[in-house]
Coordinates of C-alpha atoms and ligand atoms in Angstrom, one line a residue:
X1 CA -7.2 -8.3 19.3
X2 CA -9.7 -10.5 16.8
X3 CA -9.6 -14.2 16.4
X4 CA -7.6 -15.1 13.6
X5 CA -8.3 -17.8 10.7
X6 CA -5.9 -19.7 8.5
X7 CA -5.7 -19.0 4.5
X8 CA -7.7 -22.1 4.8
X9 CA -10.4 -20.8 6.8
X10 CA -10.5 -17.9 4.2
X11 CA -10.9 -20.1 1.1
X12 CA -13.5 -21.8 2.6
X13 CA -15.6 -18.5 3.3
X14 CA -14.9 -17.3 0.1
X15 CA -16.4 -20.6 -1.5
X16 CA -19.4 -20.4 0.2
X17 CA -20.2 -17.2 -0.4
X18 CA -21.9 -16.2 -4.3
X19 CA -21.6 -12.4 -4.4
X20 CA -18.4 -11.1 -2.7
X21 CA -17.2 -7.4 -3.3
X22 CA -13.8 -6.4 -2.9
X23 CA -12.5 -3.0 -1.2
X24 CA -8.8 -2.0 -0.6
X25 CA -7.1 1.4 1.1
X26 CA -7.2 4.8 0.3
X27 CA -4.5 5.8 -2.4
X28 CA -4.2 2.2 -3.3
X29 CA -0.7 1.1 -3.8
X30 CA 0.5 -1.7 -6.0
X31 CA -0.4 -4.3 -3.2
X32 CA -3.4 -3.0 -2.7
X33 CA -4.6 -3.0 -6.5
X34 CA -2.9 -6.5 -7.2
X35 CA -4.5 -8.2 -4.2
X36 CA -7.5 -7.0 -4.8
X37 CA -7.8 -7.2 -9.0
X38 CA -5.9 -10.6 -8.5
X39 CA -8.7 -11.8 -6.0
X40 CA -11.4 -10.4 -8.6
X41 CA -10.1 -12.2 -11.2
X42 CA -9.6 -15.7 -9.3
X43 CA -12.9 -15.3 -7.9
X44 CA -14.7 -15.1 -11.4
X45 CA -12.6 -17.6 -12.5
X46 CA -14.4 -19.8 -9.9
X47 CA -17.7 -18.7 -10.7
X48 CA -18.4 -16.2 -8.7
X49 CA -20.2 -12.7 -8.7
X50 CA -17.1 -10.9 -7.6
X51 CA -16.3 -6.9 -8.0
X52 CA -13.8 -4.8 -6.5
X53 CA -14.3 -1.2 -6.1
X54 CA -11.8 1.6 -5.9
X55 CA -13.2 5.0 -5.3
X56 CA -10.9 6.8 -7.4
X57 CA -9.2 6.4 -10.6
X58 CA -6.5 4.1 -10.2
X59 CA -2.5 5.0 -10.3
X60 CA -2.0 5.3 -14.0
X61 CA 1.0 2.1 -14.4
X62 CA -1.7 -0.4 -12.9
X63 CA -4.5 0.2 -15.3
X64 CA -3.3 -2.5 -17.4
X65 CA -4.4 -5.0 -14.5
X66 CA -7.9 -4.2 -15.2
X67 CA -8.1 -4.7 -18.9
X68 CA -10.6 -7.6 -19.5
X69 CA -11.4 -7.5 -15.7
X70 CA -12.5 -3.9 -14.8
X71 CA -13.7 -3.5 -11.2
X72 CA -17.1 -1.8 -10.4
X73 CA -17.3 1.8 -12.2
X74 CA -19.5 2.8 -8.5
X75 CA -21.1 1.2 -5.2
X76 CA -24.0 1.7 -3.4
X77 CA -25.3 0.5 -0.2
X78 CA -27.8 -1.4 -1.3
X79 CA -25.3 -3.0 -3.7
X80 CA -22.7 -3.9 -1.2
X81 CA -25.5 -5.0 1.3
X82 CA -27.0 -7.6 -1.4
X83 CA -23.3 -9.1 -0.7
X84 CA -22.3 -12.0 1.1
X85 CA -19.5 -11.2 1.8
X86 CA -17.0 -8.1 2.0
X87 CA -13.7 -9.0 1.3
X88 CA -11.4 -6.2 3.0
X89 CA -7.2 -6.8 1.6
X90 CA -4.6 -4.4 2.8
X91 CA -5.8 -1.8 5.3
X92 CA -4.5 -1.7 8.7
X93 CA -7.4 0.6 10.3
X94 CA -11.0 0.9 9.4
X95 CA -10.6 4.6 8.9
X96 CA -7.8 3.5 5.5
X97 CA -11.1 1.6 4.2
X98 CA -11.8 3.0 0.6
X99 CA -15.6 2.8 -0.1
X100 CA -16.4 5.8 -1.2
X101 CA -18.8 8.5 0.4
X102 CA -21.3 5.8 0.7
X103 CA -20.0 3.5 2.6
X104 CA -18.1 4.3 5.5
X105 CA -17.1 2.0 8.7
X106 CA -20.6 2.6 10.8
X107 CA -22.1 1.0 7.6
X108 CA -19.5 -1.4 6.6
X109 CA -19.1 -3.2 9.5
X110 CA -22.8 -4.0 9.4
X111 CA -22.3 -6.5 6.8
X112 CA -20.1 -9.8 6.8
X113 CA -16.5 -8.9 6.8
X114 CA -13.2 -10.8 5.8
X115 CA -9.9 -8.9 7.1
X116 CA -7.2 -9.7 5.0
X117 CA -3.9 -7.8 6.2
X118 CA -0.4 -7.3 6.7
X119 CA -0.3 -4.6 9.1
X120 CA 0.9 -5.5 12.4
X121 CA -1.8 -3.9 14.8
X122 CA -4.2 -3.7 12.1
X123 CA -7.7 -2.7 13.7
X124 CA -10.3 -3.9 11.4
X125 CA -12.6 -5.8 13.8
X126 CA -14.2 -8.2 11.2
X127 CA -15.9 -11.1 11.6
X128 CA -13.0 -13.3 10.5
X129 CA -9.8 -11.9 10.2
X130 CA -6.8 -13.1 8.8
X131 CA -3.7 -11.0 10.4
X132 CA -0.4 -11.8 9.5
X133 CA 2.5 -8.9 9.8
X134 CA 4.8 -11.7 8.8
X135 CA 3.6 -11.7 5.2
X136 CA 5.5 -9.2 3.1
X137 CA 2.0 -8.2 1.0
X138 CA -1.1 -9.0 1.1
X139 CA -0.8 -10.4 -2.2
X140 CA 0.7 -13.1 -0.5
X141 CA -1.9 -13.9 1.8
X142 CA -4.1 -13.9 -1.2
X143 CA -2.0 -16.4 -3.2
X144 CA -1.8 -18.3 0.1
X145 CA -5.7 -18.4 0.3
X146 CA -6.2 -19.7 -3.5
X147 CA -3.5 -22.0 -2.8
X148 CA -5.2 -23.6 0.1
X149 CA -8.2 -23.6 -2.1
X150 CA -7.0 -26.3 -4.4
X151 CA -8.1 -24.4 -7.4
X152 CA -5.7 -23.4 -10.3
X153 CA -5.1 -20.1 -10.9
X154 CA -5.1 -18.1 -14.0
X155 CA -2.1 -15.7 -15.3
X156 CA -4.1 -13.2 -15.0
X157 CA -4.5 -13.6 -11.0
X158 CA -1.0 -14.8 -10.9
X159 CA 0.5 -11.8 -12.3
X160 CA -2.1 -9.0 -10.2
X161 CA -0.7 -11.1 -7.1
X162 CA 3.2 -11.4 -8.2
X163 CA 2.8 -7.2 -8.7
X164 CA 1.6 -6.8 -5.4
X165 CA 4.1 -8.6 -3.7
X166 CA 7.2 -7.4 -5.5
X167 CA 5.8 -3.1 -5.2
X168 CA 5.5 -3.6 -1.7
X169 CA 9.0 -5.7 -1.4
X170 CA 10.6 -3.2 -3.7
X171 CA 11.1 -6.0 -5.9
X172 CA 12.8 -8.2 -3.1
X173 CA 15.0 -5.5 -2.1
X174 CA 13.2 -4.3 1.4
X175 CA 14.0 -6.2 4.5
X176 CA 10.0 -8.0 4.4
X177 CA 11.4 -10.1 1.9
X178 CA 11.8 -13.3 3.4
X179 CA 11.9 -17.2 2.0
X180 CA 7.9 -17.5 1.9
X181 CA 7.6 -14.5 0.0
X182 CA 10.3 -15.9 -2.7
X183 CA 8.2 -19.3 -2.6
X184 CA 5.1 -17.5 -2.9
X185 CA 7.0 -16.0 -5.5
X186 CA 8.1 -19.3 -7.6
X187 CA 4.6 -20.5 -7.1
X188 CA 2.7 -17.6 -9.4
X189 CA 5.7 -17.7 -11.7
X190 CA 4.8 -21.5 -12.2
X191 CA 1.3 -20.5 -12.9
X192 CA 2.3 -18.0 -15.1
X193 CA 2.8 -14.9 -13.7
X194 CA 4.0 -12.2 -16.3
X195 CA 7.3 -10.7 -14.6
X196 CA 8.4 -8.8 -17.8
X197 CA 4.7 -6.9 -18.0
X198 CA 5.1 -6.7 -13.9
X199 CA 8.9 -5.1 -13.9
X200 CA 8.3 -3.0 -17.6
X201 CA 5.0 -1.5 -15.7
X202 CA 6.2 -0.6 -11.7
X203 CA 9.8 -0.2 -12.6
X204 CA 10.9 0.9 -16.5
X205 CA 7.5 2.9 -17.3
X206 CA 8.2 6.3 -15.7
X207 CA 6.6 9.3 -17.7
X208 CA 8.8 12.2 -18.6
X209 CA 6.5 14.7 -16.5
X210 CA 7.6 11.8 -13.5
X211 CA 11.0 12.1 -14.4
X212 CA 11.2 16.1 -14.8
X213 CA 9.6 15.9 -11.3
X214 CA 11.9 13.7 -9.5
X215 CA 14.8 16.2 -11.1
X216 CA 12.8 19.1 -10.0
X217 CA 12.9 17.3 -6.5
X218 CA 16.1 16.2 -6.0
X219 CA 17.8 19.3 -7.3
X220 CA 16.0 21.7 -5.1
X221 CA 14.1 20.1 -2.3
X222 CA 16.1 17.7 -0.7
X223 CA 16.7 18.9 3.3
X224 CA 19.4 17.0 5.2
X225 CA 19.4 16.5 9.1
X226 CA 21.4 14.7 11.8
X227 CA 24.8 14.1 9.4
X228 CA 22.5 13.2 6.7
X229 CA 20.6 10.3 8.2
X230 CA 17.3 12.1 8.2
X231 CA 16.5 13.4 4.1
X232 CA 13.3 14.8 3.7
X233 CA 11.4 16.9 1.3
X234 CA 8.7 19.0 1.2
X235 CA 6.6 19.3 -1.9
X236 CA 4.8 22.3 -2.1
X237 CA 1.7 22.6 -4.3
X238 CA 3.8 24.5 -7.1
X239 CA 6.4 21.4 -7.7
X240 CA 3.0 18.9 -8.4
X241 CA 1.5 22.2 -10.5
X242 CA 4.8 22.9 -12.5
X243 CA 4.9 19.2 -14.0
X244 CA 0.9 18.1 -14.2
X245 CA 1.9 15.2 -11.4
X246 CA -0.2 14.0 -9.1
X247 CA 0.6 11.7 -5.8
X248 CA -1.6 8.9 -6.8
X249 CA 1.0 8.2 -9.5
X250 CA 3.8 8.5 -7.0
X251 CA 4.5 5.6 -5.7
X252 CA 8.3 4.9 -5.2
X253 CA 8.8 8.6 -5.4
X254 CA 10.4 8.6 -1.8
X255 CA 12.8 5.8 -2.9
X256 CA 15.0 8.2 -4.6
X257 CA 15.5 9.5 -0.8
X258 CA 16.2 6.3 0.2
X259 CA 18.8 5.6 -2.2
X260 CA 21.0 8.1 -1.1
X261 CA 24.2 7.0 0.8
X262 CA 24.0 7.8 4.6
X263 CA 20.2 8.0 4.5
X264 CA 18.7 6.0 6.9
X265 CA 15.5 7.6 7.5
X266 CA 13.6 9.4 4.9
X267 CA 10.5 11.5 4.8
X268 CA 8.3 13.3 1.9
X269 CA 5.5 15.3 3.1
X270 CA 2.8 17.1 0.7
X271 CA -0.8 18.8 1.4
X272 CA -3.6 16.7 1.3
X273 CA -6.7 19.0 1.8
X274 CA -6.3 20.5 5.5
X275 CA -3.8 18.1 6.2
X276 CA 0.0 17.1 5.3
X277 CA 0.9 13.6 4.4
X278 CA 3.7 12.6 5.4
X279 CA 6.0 8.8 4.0
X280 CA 8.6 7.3 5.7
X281 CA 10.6 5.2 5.3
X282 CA 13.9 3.7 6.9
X283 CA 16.8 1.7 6.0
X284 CA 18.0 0.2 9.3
X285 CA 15.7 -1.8 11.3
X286 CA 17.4 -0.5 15.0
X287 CA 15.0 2.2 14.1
X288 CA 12.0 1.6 12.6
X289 CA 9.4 4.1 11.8
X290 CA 6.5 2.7 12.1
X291 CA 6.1 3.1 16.2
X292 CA 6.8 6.5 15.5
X293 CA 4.1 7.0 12.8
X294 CA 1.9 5.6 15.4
X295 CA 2.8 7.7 17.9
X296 CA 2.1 10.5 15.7
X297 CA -1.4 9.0 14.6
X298 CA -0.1 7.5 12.1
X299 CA 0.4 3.5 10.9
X300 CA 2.1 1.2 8.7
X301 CA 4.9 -1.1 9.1
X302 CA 8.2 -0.9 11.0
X303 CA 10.5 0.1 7.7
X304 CA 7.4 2.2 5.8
X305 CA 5.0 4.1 7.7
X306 CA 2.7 7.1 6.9
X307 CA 0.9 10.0 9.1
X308 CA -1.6 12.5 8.1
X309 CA -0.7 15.5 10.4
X310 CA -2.9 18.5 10.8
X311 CA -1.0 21.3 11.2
X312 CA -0.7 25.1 10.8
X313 CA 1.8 25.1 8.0
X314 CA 4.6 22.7 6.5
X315 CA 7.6 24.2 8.5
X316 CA 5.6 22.9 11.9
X317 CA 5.4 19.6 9.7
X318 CA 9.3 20.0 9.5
X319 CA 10.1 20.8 12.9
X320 CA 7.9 17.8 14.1
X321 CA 9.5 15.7 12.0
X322 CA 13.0 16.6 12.7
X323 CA 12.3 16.4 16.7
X324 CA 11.1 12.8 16.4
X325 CA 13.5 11.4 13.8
X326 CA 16.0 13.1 16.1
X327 CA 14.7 11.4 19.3
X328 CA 14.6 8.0 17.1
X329 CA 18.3 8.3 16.0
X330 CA 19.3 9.2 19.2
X331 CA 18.1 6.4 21.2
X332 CA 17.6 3.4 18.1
X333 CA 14.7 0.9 19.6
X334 CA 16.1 -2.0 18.8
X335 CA 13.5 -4.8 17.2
X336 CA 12.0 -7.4 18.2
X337 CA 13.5 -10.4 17.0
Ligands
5GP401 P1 2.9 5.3 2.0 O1 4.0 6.1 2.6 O2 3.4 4.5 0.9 O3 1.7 6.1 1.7 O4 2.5 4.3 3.1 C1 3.4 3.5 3.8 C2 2.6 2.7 4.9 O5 2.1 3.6 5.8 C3 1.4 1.9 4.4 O6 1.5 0.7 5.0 C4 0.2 2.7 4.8 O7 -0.8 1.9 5.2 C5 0.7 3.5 6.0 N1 0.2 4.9 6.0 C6 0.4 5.8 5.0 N2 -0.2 7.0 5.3 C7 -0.9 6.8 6.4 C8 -1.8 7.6 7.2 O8 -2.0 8.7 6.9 N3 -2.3 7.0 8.4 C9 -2.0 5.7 8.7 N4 -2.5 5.2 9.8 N5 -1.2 4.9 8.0 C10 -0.6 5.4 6.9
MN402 MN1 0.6 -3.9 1.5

């Protein structure tokens, strides 16, 4: 377990540092963009030499976020090491760090690290860390940390942080969404957050080759288990080829599983070089899938969890996943309140 610090403790790092870079997870998800865009933008705002990096392009629907404040086109070591200070927002594990070939964890955690996170168990061992599964995003914890700074906030940081925190609430739908995250909420509305650009980008901006997919998907793909509380899908290579779509864009992809009536556990699982990545996701939190993803060597949270499972071939993926979801069902861990 690290020692934690206070949104106030973070501020006050940030402000007496000059150069800070910015890094996120792998496949960066609308929290992880906003937080980290939202945190480059309020940081130059202040003055400061501040540059996120994201290895690879980012999911098409978020590029607007960078217009006017474009992260760094590449890193090197000796250009995150002429940092003081490595600002580290949304990744639960040191391994989910994205920093490109360069700059992986033995290196990384040579340098000055703040741990900003949402994942319960997260195990980035930084110097100061500032854990909090309760937050619904870690665009929350950010907002929280330029509140406590006293300074104003732009639109422009408003809105990257308002993005974050409705993708990963499912725009206030999922069961993280709690009274501090509508208040959080209010508070980058009132500094001018743009929910129309937000909502028009993550929610009304599918492309037809999306659409043509999720068809493709649901027509011929979907596998039902255990009465139909388990749906899952395999993708195989062909269904990405057929429609020129690509995972990176596919965020909210598993929610049409989840939409189904009697669902309350869904899975999507798709090759990813040697391995199979596998979502998750449930709708009832007497059994959450997170433990189970962790079990598995996996992570996440309790209602949305992922794994990256080497195995011979997707139907061991499938039989692994229907044993566990099975076991799950069967004896529903109850959670913690
Ligand atoms: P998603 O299914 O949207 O990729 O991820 C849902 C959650 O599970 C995220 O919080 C993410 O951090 C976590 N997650 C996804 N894939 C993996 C994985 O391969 N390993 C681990 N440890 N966590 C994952
Ligand atoms: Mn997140």
């Amino acid at each position: 377990m690290h020692e934690l610090c206070t949104p106030g403790d973070a501020a006050a790092k940030l402000a007496a540092a000059e150069r800070i870079l910015i890094l996120t997870h792998v496949k960066p998800d609308g929290d992880a963009v906003g937080s980290a865009l939202g945190m480059q933008k309020f940081l130059r705002d202040t003055g400061k030499q501040a540059d996120a990096f994201f290895p690879a392009p980012l999911p098409q629907r978020y590029l607007w976020m960078a217009e006017g404040n474009a992260p760094l086109p590449s890193l090197s070591r000796e250009q995150a090491a002429a940092c003081d200070l490595v600002l580290v927002l949304d990744c639960a594990s040191p391994l989910r760090i994205a920093g490109g070939d360069d700059l992986d964890w033995e290196f990384l955690q040579t340098l000055p690290l703040l741990n900003v996170d949402h994942h319960g168990g997260n195990t980035v061992e930084a110097g100061s860390n500032l854990v909090d599964s309760k937050a619904a995003a870690a665009s929350l914890l950010a907002a929280e940390i330029a509140f406590a700074s006293g300074r104003e906030l732009s639109r422009g940081a408003a809105t990257a942080w308002l993005l974050g925190l409705i993708t990963d609430t499912g725009g206030f739908r999922f069961t993280n969404t709690d009274g501090r995250a509508l208040r959080i909420a209010a508070r980058l509305l009132d500094c001018g957050a743009e929910l129309e650009k937000i909502n028009n980008a993550v929610f009304f901006s599918k492309p037809r080759n999306q659409q043509e997919f999720e068809a493709d998907l649901l027509q011929n793909h979907l596998k039902f288990a255990f009465d139909g509380k388990f749906v899952y899908a395999w993708l195989p290579e062909e269904l990405f080829a057929a429609y020129h779509f690509d995972m990176r864009d596919g965020e909210g992809v598993i929610d049409l599983l989840r939409e189904l009536e009697g669902a309350v556990i869904v899975a999507l699982f798709y090759r990813r070089g040697d391995a199979f990545k596998v979502s998750l996701r449930s709708k009832d939190s007497r059994y959450p899938v997170g433990p189970m993803a962790r079990a598995l060597g996996g992570g996440g949270h309790d209602m949305a969890a992922g794994i990256t499972l080497v195995l011979p071939d997707s139907g061991a993926v499938e039989t692994l996943l229907c044993q566990e979801v099975g076991k799950l069902l069967d004896t529903g861990t109850p959670k913690d309140i």
